[in-house]
Amino acid sequence: MIDLNRRNLMLAGSALAAGAAAFPLRAAEPQRKLGYAIVGLGGYGLGVIIPEFKNCRHSKLVALVSGDAAKAKRVAAEYDVPEKNIYNYENFDRIRDNPDIDIVYVCLPVSMHAEYTIRAAKAGKHVLCEKPMAVSSAECESMIAACRQAGKKLMIGYRCHFEPTNLEARRRARAGEIGKLRYFRSEHGFTFGNPNAWRLKKAMSGGGSMMDIGIYALNAARYMTGEEPVAVYAQETTDRKDPRFREVEDMIGFQLEFPSGVIGSCQSMYSANQNHILLVGDKGRIEMEPATAYRGNRLWVGSGRGEEITPPPGPGATQFAGQLDHMAQCVMEDRTPIVAGEEGLRDMRIIEAIYQSAREKKRIVLKA
Ligand code: NAD
């Protein structure tokens, strides 16, 4: 972004120096903030994302989409959203006529991601969609096609690409600080309580822990190594008598083979709390725990946990603000987001191979 404030100040300074009364001083032009509509006022949309707009430089909250009119009205009042900018799932397509809205952020159960992404693109809006991108790679492809056809940008909510600890770990790994990388390990899980939640209904979630939390280990394996896996092998361990796991998997371990010979060894679960990344090279290790939390991630580099690293600030005041502003800047500057729809599609294809491997109990070679 051009820093208009600084540029205007410099212009004003030189005009003053020249004594040029012909160049009246103008107040610095405020940078335009792009308007977001949040679809889905649940734990993430309302609990995490909406409060983050106060930390943004290029993004603002302008509209809400919810099935609960009273809740939407309450949230709108709290965050200064005009009542005319409240929509529900039926009249959602009318966002087409609302110039306040530049970007639609889809924070809905996974089975609804494709529908709302495609409807938003057809209404002429750019889309930021939560992870996992959709319930299948076929849906991901249709989302990418719809946004391309509408000439709109599509980004997936992979917030860790804007998180300082992850960025610093990746920078150090790429800079060769631990020598030649030999293996990547990650465990991601949490203990799921509510057996009635949509995350445990296959039709709504597309799958269990792998889709929801294991995807962090998978995505990190790719962005930390900078490589794409060529084959996967997976093993599932689920107690089907547990009322939580009648439809979806609990624990799934998966191994990723990378072209350089690096092995990714990951564990995903809904029955234990763990959030950890370890990169082991021939000269040392990089470790993060927690690795992908909302805040408080920690990083050690060296031979163990001797030296804790404080990462330099990331692109935004928080990872969430960095993510929201990145999308806004991509729209303003006509750039492709660093985590575009294709990134979500790649993860989804690998997840499908992981499920296939666990089902068929065999190594699955991934298509290039
Ligand atoms: P949630 O259950 O708390 O909220 C879902 C919202 O969707 C609610 O407002 C609910 O009313 C609405 N909804 C509309 N139709 C629904 C239906 N038929 N059934 C259930 N809910 C319906 O879920 P969440 O935790 O906010 O997750 C939403 C999305 O955000 C998911 O895709 C999830 O993977 C993602 N998420 C991402 C992160 C992250 O760190 N990036 C964290 C949490 C959730």
CSV table of C-alpha atoms and ligand atoms in Angstrom, one decimal:
chain,number,residue,atom,x,y,z
A,1,MET,CA,0.0,0.0,0.0
A,2,ILE,CA,1.1,3.5,-0.7
A,3,ASP,CA,1.2,5.3,2.6
A,4,LEU,CA,-0.9,8.3,1.6
A,5,ASN,CA,-0.6,10.0,4.9
A,6,ARG,CA,3.2,10.0,4.7
A,7,ARG,CA,3.1,11.0,1.1
A,8,ASN,CA,0.8,13.9,1.7
A,9,LEU,CA,2.9,15.1,4.6
A,10,MET,CA,6.0,15.1,2.3
A,11,LEU,CA,4.1,17.0,-0.4
A,12,ALA,CA,2.9,19.5,2.2
A,13,GLY,CA,6.4,19.8,3.5
A,14,SER,CA,7.9,20.6,0.1
A,15,ALA,CA,5.2,23.1,-0.8
A,16,LEU,CA,5.8,24.9,2.5
A,17,ALA,CA,9.5,24.9,1.8
A,18,ALA,CA,9.0,26.5,-1.6
A,19,GLY,CA,6.6,29.0,0.0
A,20,ALA,CA,4.1,28.0,-2.6
A,21,ALA,CA,0.8,29.4,-1.6
A,22,ALA,CA,-0.6,28.1,-4.9
A,23,PHE,CA,-0.6,24.6,-3.3
A,24,PRO,CA,-3.1,24.8,-0.5
A,25,LEU,CA,-2.5,22.3,2.2
A,26,ARG,CA,-5.1,19.5,2.2
A,27,ALA,CA,-5.8,17.3,5.1
A,28,ALA,CA,-4.3,13.8,4.6
A,29,GLU,CA,-6.8,11.6,2.8
A,30,PRO,CA,-7.9,8.8,5.0
A,31,GLN,CA,-7.3,5.3,3.5
A,32,ARG,CA,-10.5,3.7,2.3
A,33,LYS,CA,-11.5,0.7,4.4
A,34,LEU,CA,-13.2,-2.2,2.6
A,35,GLY,CA,-16.5,-3.3,4.0
A,36,TYR,CA,-17.1,-6.9,5.3
A,37,ALA,CA,-20.3,-8.8,5.7
A,38,ILE,CA,-20.0,-11.6,8.3
A,39,VAL,CA,-22.2,-14.6,7.5
A,40,GLY,CA,-22.8,-16.7,10.6
A,41,LEU,CA,-22.8,-15.2,14.1
A,42,GLY,CA,-21.4,-18.2,15.9
A,43,GLY,CA,-18.4,-19.0,18.0
A,44,TYR,CA,-15.9,-17.9,15.4
A,45,GLY,CA,-17.7,-15.2,13.4
A,46,LEU,CA,-19.1,-13.3,16.4
A,47,GLY,CA,-16.8,-14.5,19.1
A,48,VAL,CA,-13.5,-14.1,17.4
A,49,ILE,CA,-13.7,-12.2,14.0
A,50,ILE,CA,-16.1,-9.4,14.7
A,51,PRO,CA,-14.2,-7.9,17.6
A,52,GLU,CA,-11.0,-7.9,15.5
A,53,PHE,CA,-12.2,-5.1,13.1
A,54,LYS,CA,-11.1,-2.6,15.7
A,55,ASN,CA,-7.5,-3.8,15.0
A,56,CYS,CA,-7.8,-3.4,11.2
A,57,ARG,CA,-6.3,-0.7,9.0
A,58,HIS,CA,-8.0,-1.6,5.7
A,59,SER,CA,-11.2,-3.4,6.8
A,60,LYS,CA,-14.4,-2.6,8.6
A,61,LEU,CA,-17.5,-4.4,9.6
A,62,VAL,CA,-20.5,-3.2,7.6
A,63,ALA,CA,-23.1,-6.0,7.4
A,64,LEU,CA,-24.3,-9.1,9.2
A,65,VAL,CA,-26.0,-12.2,7.9
A,66,SER,CA,-27.8,-14.4,10.4
A,67,GLY,CA,-30.9,-16.6,10.8
A,68,ASP,CA,-31.5,-15.1,14.2
A,69,ALA,CA,-33.0,-11.6,13.7
A,70,ALA,CA,-32.9,-10.6,17.4
A,71,LYS,CA,-29.3,-11.6,17.7
A,72,ALA,CA,-28.3,-9.8,14.5
A,73,LYS,CA,-30.0,-6.6,15.8
A,74,ARG,CA,-28.2,-6.8,19.1
A,75,VAL,CA,-24.8,-7.3,17.4
A,76,ALA,CA,-25.5,-4.6,14.9
A,77,ALA,CA,-26.3,-2.1,17.7
A,78,GLU,CA,-23.1,-3.1,19.6
A,79,TYR,CA,-20.9,-2.7,16.5
A,80,ASP,CA,-22.6,0.3,14.8
A,81,VAL,CA,-23.8,-1.7,11.8
A,82,PRO,CA,-26.9,0.0,10.3
A,83,GLU,CA,-30.1,-2.0,10.5
A,84,LYS,CA,-30.5,-1.8,6.7
A,85,ASN,CA,-27.3,-3.9,6.4
A,86,ILE,CA,-28.8,-6.9,8.3
A,87,TYR,CA,-29.6,-9.9,6.1
A,88,ASN,CA,-30.9,-13.4,6.7
A,89,TYR,CA,-30.2,-16.6,4.7
A,90,GLU,CA,-33.3,-16.0,2.5
A,91,ASN,CA,-32.6,-12.5,1.4
A,92,PHE,CA,-28.8,-12.8,1.4
A,93,ASP,CA,-28.6,-12.4,-2.4
A,94,ARG,CA,-29.8,-8.8,-2.0
A,95,ILE,CA,-26.3,-7.9,-0.9
A,96,ARG,CA,-25.8,-7.4,-4.6
A,97,ASP,CA,-27.5,-4.0,-4.3
A,98,ASN,CA,-25.5,-2.9,-1.3
A,99,PRO,CA,-22.3,-1.0,-2.2
A,100,ASP,CA,-21.2,-0.9,1.4
A,101,ILE,CA,-20.3,-4.6,1.1
A,102,ASP,CA,-17.0,-5.4,-0.7
A,103,ILE,CA,-16.2,-8.8,0.9
A,104,VAL,CA,-18.3,-11.6,2.4
A,105,TYR,CA,-16.7,-13.6,5.2
A,106,VAL,CA,-18.3,-17.1,5.4
A,107,CYS,CA,-18.2,-18.4,9.0
A,108,LEU,CA,-20.8,-21.1,8.7
A,109,PRO,CA,-20.8,-24.9,9.2
A,110,VAL,CA,-18.6,-26.5,6.5
A,111,SER,CA,-21.5,-27.9,4.4
A,112,MET,CA,-22.8,-24.3,3.9
A,113,HIS,CA,-19.4,-22.9,2.7
A,114,ALA,CA,-19.9,-23.7,-1.0
A,115,GLU,CA,-23.4,-22.4,-1.2
A,116,TYR,CA,-22.7,-19.0,0.4
A,117,THR,CA,-19.4,-18.6,-1.4
A,118,ILE,CA,-21.1,-19.1,-4.7
A,119,ARG,CA,-24.1,-16.9,-3.9
A,120,ALA,CA,-21.8,-14.2,-2.7
A,121,ALA,CA,-19.7,-14.3,-5.9
A,122,LYS,CA,-22.8,-14.3,-8.0
A,123,ALA,CA,-23.9,-11.2,-6.1
A,124,GLY,CA,-20.6,-9.5,-7.2
A,125,LYS,CA,-18.8,-9.8,-3.9
A,126,HIS,CA,-15.3,-11.0,-3.0
A,127,VAL,CA,-15.2,-14.0,-0.5
A,128,LEU,CA,-13.2,-14.9,2.5
A,129,CYS,CA,-14.3,-18.4,3.5
A,130,GLU,CA,-13.4,-20.3,6.6
A,131,LYS,CA,-11.4,-23.6,6.7
A,132,PRO,CA,-11.9,-26.4,5.8
A,133,MET,CA,-12.9,-24.9,2.5
A,134,ALA,CA,-15.8,-27.3,1.9
A,135,VAL,CA,-16.9,-30.9,2.4
A,136,SER,CA,-15.3,-32.2,-0.8
A,137,SER,CA,-12.8,-31.2,-3.4
A,138,ALA,CA,-15.6,-31.1,-6.0
A,139,GLU,CA,-17.3,-28.4,-4.0
A,140,CYS,CA,-13.9,-26.5,-3.7
A,141,GLU,CA,-13.6,-26.6,-7.4
A,142,SER,CA,-17.1,-25.2,-7.9
A,143,MET,CA,-16.3,-22.4,-5.5
A,144,ILE,CA,-13.1,-21.5,-7.3
A,145,ALA,CA,-14.9,-21.6,-10.7
A,146,ALA,CA,-17.8,-19.4,-9.4
A,147,CYS,CA,-15.4,-16.7,-8.1
A,148,ARG,CA,-13.3,-16.8,-11.2
A,149,GLN,CA,-16.4,-16.5,-13.4
A,150,ALA,CA,-17.6,-13.5,-11.4
A,151,GLY,CA,-14.1,-12.0,-11.5
A,152,LYS,CA,-14.0,-12.0,-7.7
A,153,LYS,CA,-11.3,-13.0,-5.2
A,154,LEU,CA,-11.5,-16.0,-3.0
A,155,MET,CA,-9.4,-16.5,0.1
A,156,ILE,CA,-9.5,-19.3,2.8
A,157,GLY,CA,-9.3,-18.4,6.5
A,158,TYR,CA,-5.9,-20.0,7.1
A,159,ARG,CA,-5.1,-17.4,9.9
A,160,CYS,CA,-1.7,-19.0,10.8
A,161,HIS,CA,-0.2,-17.6,7.6
A,162,PHE,CA,-0.5,-14.2,9.3
A,163,GLU,CA,0.6,-15.4,12.8
A,164,PRO,CA,4.1,-14.1,13.9
A,165,THR,CA,5.3,-17.3,15.6
A,166,ASN,CA,4.5,-19.5,12.6
A,167,LEU,CA,6.0,-16.9,10.2
A,168,GLU,CA,9.2,-16.8,12.2
A,169,ALA,CA,9.5,-20.6,12.5
A,170,ARG,CA,9.0,-20.9,8.7
A,171,ARG,CA,11.6,-18.2,8.0
A,172,ARG,CA,14.2,-19.9,10.2
A,173,ALA,CA,13.5,-23.3,8.7
A,174,ARG,CA,13.8,-21.9,5.2
A,175,ALA,CA,17.0,-20.0,6.1
A,176,GLY,CA,18.6,-23.3,7.1
A,177,GLU,CA,19.0,-22.6,10.8
A,178,ILE,CA,18.4,-26.3,11.6
A,179,GLY,CA,20.3,-27.6,8.6
A,180,LYS,CA,18.7,-30.0,6.2
A,181,LEU,CA,15.1,-30.7,7.3
A,182,ARG,CA,14.6,-34.4,8.0
A,183,TYR,CA,11.1,-34.6,9.5
A,184,PHE,CA,8.1,-32.6,10.5
A,185,ARG,CA,5.8,-33.7,13.3
A,186,SER,CA,2.5,-32.2,14.5
A,187,GLU,CA,-0.3,-33.2,16.8
A,188,HIS,CA,-3.5,-31.2,16.7
A,189,GLY,CA,-6.6,-32.0,18.8
A,190,PHE,CA,-9.0,-31.0,21.4
A,191,THR,CA,-11.5,-32.9,23.6
A,192,PHE,CA,-14.9,-32.5,22.1
A,193,GLY,CA,-17.8,-32.4,24.5
A,194,ASN,CA,-21.2,-31.9,22.9
A,195,PRO,CA,-22.3,-35.0,21.0
A,196,ASN,CA,-25.0,-33.0,19.2
A,197,ALA,CA,-22.8,-30.4,17.6
A,198,TRP,CA,-22.8,-29.9,13.8
A,199,ARG,CA,-19.1,-30.8,13.8
A,200,LEU,CA,-20.0,-34.4,14.6
A,201,LYS,CA,-22.7,-34.7,11.9
A,202,LYS,CA,-20.9,-35.9,8.8
A,203,ALA,CA,-23.3,-34.2,6.4
A,204,MET,CA,-22.5,-30.8,7.9
A,205,SER,CA,-18.9,-31.2,8.7
A,206,GLY,CA,-17.7,-33.5,5.9
A,207,GLY,CA,-15.7,-35.4,8.5
A,208,GLY,CA,-14.3,-35.4,12.0
A,209,SER,CA,-11.2,-34.1,13.7
A,210,MET,CA,-9.2,-34.2,10.4
A,211,MET,CA,-11.4,-31.7,8.7
A,212,ASP,CA,-11.6,-29.4,11.7
A,213,ILE,CA,-8.3,-29.5,13.6
A,214,GLY,CA,-6.0,-32.0,11.9
A,215,ILE,CA,-6.1,-29.6,8.9
A,216,TYR,CA,-3.8,-27.3,10.9
A,217,ALA,CA,-1.1,-30.0,11.0
A,218,LEU,CA,-1.6,-30.7,7.3
A,219,ASN,CA,-1.5,-27.1,6.2
A,220,ALA,CA,1.5,-26.4,8.5
A,221,ALA,CA,3.4,-29.4,7.1
A,222,ARG,CA,3.0,-27.8,3.6
A,223,TYR,CA,3.9,-24.2,4.6
A,224,MET,CA,6.7,-25.1,6.9
A,225,THR,CA,8.4,-27.5,4.4
A,226,GLY,CA,7.5,-25.4,1.4
A,227,GLU,CA,6.8,-28.7,-0.4
A,228,GLU,CA,3.8,-30.6,-1.6
A,229,PRO,CA,3.4,-34.2,-0.4
A,230,VAL,CA,3.6,-37.0,-3.0
A,231,ALA,CA,2.0,-39.8,-1.0
A,232,VAL,CA,0.0,-40.3,2.2
A,233,TYR,CA,-0.5,-43.2,4.6
A,234,ALA,CA,-3.2,-42.9,7.4
A,235,GLN,CA,-4.6,-44.9,10.2
A,236,GLU,CA,-7.8,-44.2,12.0
A,237,THR,CA,-8.7,-45.0,15.7
A,238,THR,CA,-12.3,-44.3,16.6
A,239,ASP,CA,-14.5,-45.8,19.3
A,240,ARG,CA,-17.7,-46.0,17.4
A,241,LYS,CA,-19.6,-46.8,20.6
A,242,ASP,CA,-18.8,-43.3,21.9
A,243,PRO,CA,-21.9,-41.3,21.1
A,244,ARG,CA,-19.7,-38.4,19.8
A,245,PHE,CA,-18.2,-40.6,17.1
A,246,ARG,CA,-21.1,-42.4,15.4
A,247,GLU,CA,-20.7,-40.5,12.2
A,248,VAL,CA,-17.2,-39.0,12.1
A,249,GLU,CA,-13.6,-40.0,13.1
A,250,ASP,CA,-12.0,-39.2,16.4
A,251,MET,CA,-8.3,-39.9,15.9
A,252,ILE,CA,-6.4,-40.2,12.7
A,253,GLY,CA,-2.7,-40.5,12.2
A,254,PHE,CA,-1.2,-39.6,8.8
A,255,GLN,CA,2.2,-39.7,7.3
A,256,LEU,CA,3.1,-37.4,4.4
A,257,GLU,CA,6.0,-38.1,2.0
A,258,PHE,CA,7.6,-35.0,0.5
A,259,PRO,CA,9.7,-35.0,-2.6
A,260,SER,CA,13.0,-34.0,-0.8
A,261,GLY,CA,12.7,-37.1,1.5
A,262,VAL,CA,11.2,-35.1,4.4
A,263,ILE,CA,8.6,-37.1,6.3
A,264,GLY,CA,5.6,-35.4,7.9
A,265,SER,CA,4.1,-37.3,10.8
A,266,CYS,CA,0.8,-36.0,12.1
A,267,GLN,CA,-1.9,-36.9,14.6
A,268,SER,CA,-5.4,-35.4,14.7
A,269,MET,CA,-8.0,-36.0,17.4
A,270,TYR,CA,-11.2,-35.0,19.0
A,271,SER,CA,-10.4,-36.8,22.3
A,272,ALA,CA,-7.3,-35.1,23.6
A,273,ASN,CA,-5.9,-31.6,23.9
A,274,GLN,CA,-2.7,-31.1,21.9
A,275,ASN,CA,-1.3,-28.3,19.8
A,276,HIS,CA,2.2,-28.8,18.7
A,277,ILE,CA,4.6,-28.5,15.8
A,278,LEU,CA,8.2,-29.9,15.6
A,279,LEU,CA,10.7,-29.6,12.8
A,280,VAL,CA,13.8,-31.7,13.0
A,281,GLY,CA,16.8,-30.9,10.9
A,282,ASP,CA,20.3,-32.4,10.8
A,283,LYS,CA,21.6,-29.5,12.8
A,284,GLY,CA,18.8,-28.7,15.3
A,285,ARG,CA,15.1,-28.4,15.9
A,286,ILE,CA,12.3,-25.8,15.7
A,287,GLU,CA,9.5,-26.4,18.2
A,288,MET,CA,6.2,-24.6,18.8
A,289,GLU,CA,3.7,-25.3,21.6
A,290,PRO,CA,1.1,-24.1,21.4
A,291,ALA,CA,1.7,-23.8,17.7
A,292,THR,CA,-1.6,-22.6,16.2
A,293,ALA,CA,-3.6,-21.1,19.0
A,294,TYR,CA,-5.4,-17.8,18.8
A,295,ARG,CA,-2.7,-16.3,21.0
A,296,GLY,CA,0.2,-17.3,23.2
A,297,ASN,CA,2.0,-19.4,20.7
A,298,ARG,CA,5.6,-20.2,21.7
A,299,LEU,CA,8.7,-21.0,19.7
A,300,TRP,CA,12.1,-22.6,20.5
A,301,VAL,CA,15.0,-23.0,18.1
A,302,GLY,CA,18.2,-25.0,18.8
A,303,SER,CA,18.8,-28.4,20.3
A,304,GLY,CA,15.8,-28.4,22.7
A,305,ARG,CA,13.7,-25.9,24.6
A,306,GLY,CA,16.8,-23.9,25.7
A,307,GLU,CA,16.3,-20.7,23.7
A,308,GLU,CA,12.8,-19.3,23.4
A,309,ILE,CA,12.3,-16.9,20.5
A,310,THR,CA,10.2,-13.8,20.5
A,311,PRO,CA,9.1,-13.4,16.9
A,312,PRO,CA,9.0,-10.0,15.3
A,313,PRO,CA,5.5,-8.5,14.8
A,314,GLY,CA,3.4,-10.0,12.1
A,315,PRO,CA,1.6,-8.2,9.2
A,316,GLY,CA,-1.3,-7.2,11.5
A,317,ALA,CA,-1.9,-6.2,15.1
A,318,THR,CA,-3.2,-9.7,15.5
A,319,GLN,CA,-3.3,-12.7,13.1
A,320,PHE,CA,-7.0,-12.1,12.5
A,321,ALA,CA,-6.5,-8.4,11.7
A,322,GLY,CA,-3.6,-9.4,9.4
A,323,GLN,CA,-5.8,-11.9,7.6
A,324,LEU,CA,-8.8,-9.5,7.2
A,325,ASP,CA,-6.5,-6.7,6.0
A,326,HIS,CA,-4.6,-9.0,3.6
A,327,MET,CA,-7.8,-9.8,1.8
A,328,ALA,CA,-8.8,-6.1,1.7
A,329,GLN,CA,-5.4,-5.2,0.2
A,330,CYS,CA,-5.6,-8.0,-2.3
A,331,VAL,CA,-8.9,-6.5,-3.5
A,332,MET,CA,-7.7,-2.9,-3.5
A,333,GLU,CA,-4.5,-3.8,-5.3
A,334,ASP,CA,-5.8,-6.6,-7.5
A,335,ARG,CA,-3.5,-9.3,-6.0
A,336,THR,CA,-4.1,-13.0,-5.4
A,337,PRO,CA,-4.4,-13.8,-1.7
A,338,ILE,CA,-1.5,-15.8,-0.3
A,339,VAL,CA,-4.1,-18.4,0.8
A,340,ALA,CA,-6.4,-18.4,-2.2
A,341,GLY,CA,-9.1,-21.0,-2.9
A,342,GLU,CA,-6.5,-23.2,-4.6
A,343,GLU,CA,-4.8,-23.6,-1.2
A,344,GLY,CA,-8.0,-24.9,0.4
A,345,LEU,CA,-8.5,-27.2,-2.6
A,346,ARG,CA,-5.0,-28.7,-2.2
A,347,ASP,CA,-5.7,-29.5,1.5
A,348,MET,CA,-9.0,-31.0,0.6
A,349,ARG,CA,-7.6,-33.3,-2.0
A,350,ILE,CA,-5.0,-34.5,0.5
A,351,ILE,CA,-7.6,-35.0,3.2
A,352,GLU,CA,-9.6,-37.1,0.8
A,353,ALA,CA,-6.5,-39.2,0.2
A,354,ILE,CA,-5.9,-39.5,3.9
A,355,TYR,CA,-9.5,-40.8,4.4
A,356,GLN,CA,-9.1,-43.2,1.5
A,357,SER,CA,-5.8,-44.5,2.9
A,358,ALA,CA,-7.3,-45.1,6.4
A,359,ARG,CA,-10.3,-46.8,4.7
A,360,GLU,CA,-8.3,-49.0,2.4
A,361,LYS,CA,-5.4,-49.4,4.7
A,362,LYS,CA,-2.9,-48.6,2.0
A,363,ARG,CA,-0.5,-45.9,0.9
A,364,ILE,CA,-2.1,-43.4,-1.6
A,365,VAL,CA,0.0,-41.7,-4.2
A,366,LEU,CA,-1.1,-38.1,-4.7
A,367,LYS,CA,-1.6,-36.7,-8.2
A,368,ALA,CA,0.9,-33.9,-8.9
B,1,NAD,P1,-20.7,-22.3,15.4
B,1,NAD,O1,-21.5,-23.5,15.5
B,1,NAD,O2,-20.2,-21.6,16.7
B,1,NAD,O3,-21.4,-21.2,14.5
B,1,NAD,C1,-22.0,-21.5,13.3
B,1,NAD,C2,-22.9,-20.4,12.9
B,1,NAD,O4,-23.6,-20.9,11.8
B,1,NAD,C3,-24.0,-20.1,14.0
B,1,NAD,O5,-24.2,-18.7,14.0
B,1,NAD,C4,-25.2,-20.8,13.5
B,1,NAD,O6,-26.4,-20.2,13.9
B,1,NAD,C5,-25.1,-20.7,12.0
B,1,NAD,N1,-25.8,-21.7,11.2
B,1,NAD,C6,-26.6,-21.4,10.2
B,1,NAD,N2,-27.2,-22.5,9.7
B,1,NAD,C7,-26.8,-23.5,10.5
B,1,NAD,C8,-27.2,-24.8,10.6
B,1,NAD,N3,-28.0,-25.4,9.7
B,1,NAD,N4,-26.6,-25.6,11.6
B,1,NAD,C9,-25.8,-25.1,12.5
B,1,NAD,N5,-25.4,-23.8,12.5
B,1,NAD,C10,-26.0,-23.0,11.5
B,1,NAD,O7,-19.4,-22.7,14.6
B,1,NAD,P2,-18.0,-21.9,14.5
B,1,NAD,O8,-17.1,-22.5,15.5
B,1,NAD,O9,-18.3,-20.5,14.5
B,1,NAD,O10,-17.5,-22.4,13.0
B,1,NAD,C11,-17.9,-21.7,11.9
B,1,NAD,C12,-16.8,-21.9,10.8
B,1,NAD,O11,-15.6,-21.3,11.3
B,1,NAD,C13,-16.4,-23.4,10.5
B,1,NAD,O12,-16.1,-23.5,9.2
B,1,NAD,C14,-15.2,-23.6,11.3
B,1,NAD,O13,-14.4,-24.6,10.8
B,1,NAD,C15,-14.5,-22.2,11.3
B,1,NAD,N6,-13.7,-21.9,12.4
B,1,NAD,C16,-12.4,-21.5,12.1
B,1,NAD,C17,-11.6,-21.2,13.2
B,1,NAD,C18,-10.2,-20.7,12.9
B,1,NAD,O14,-9.4,-20.6,13.8
B,1,NAD,N7,-9.9,-20.4,11.6
B,1,NAD,C19,-12.0,-21.4,14.5
B,1,NAD,C20,-13.3,-21.8,14.7
B,1,NAD,C21,-14.1,-22.1,13.7
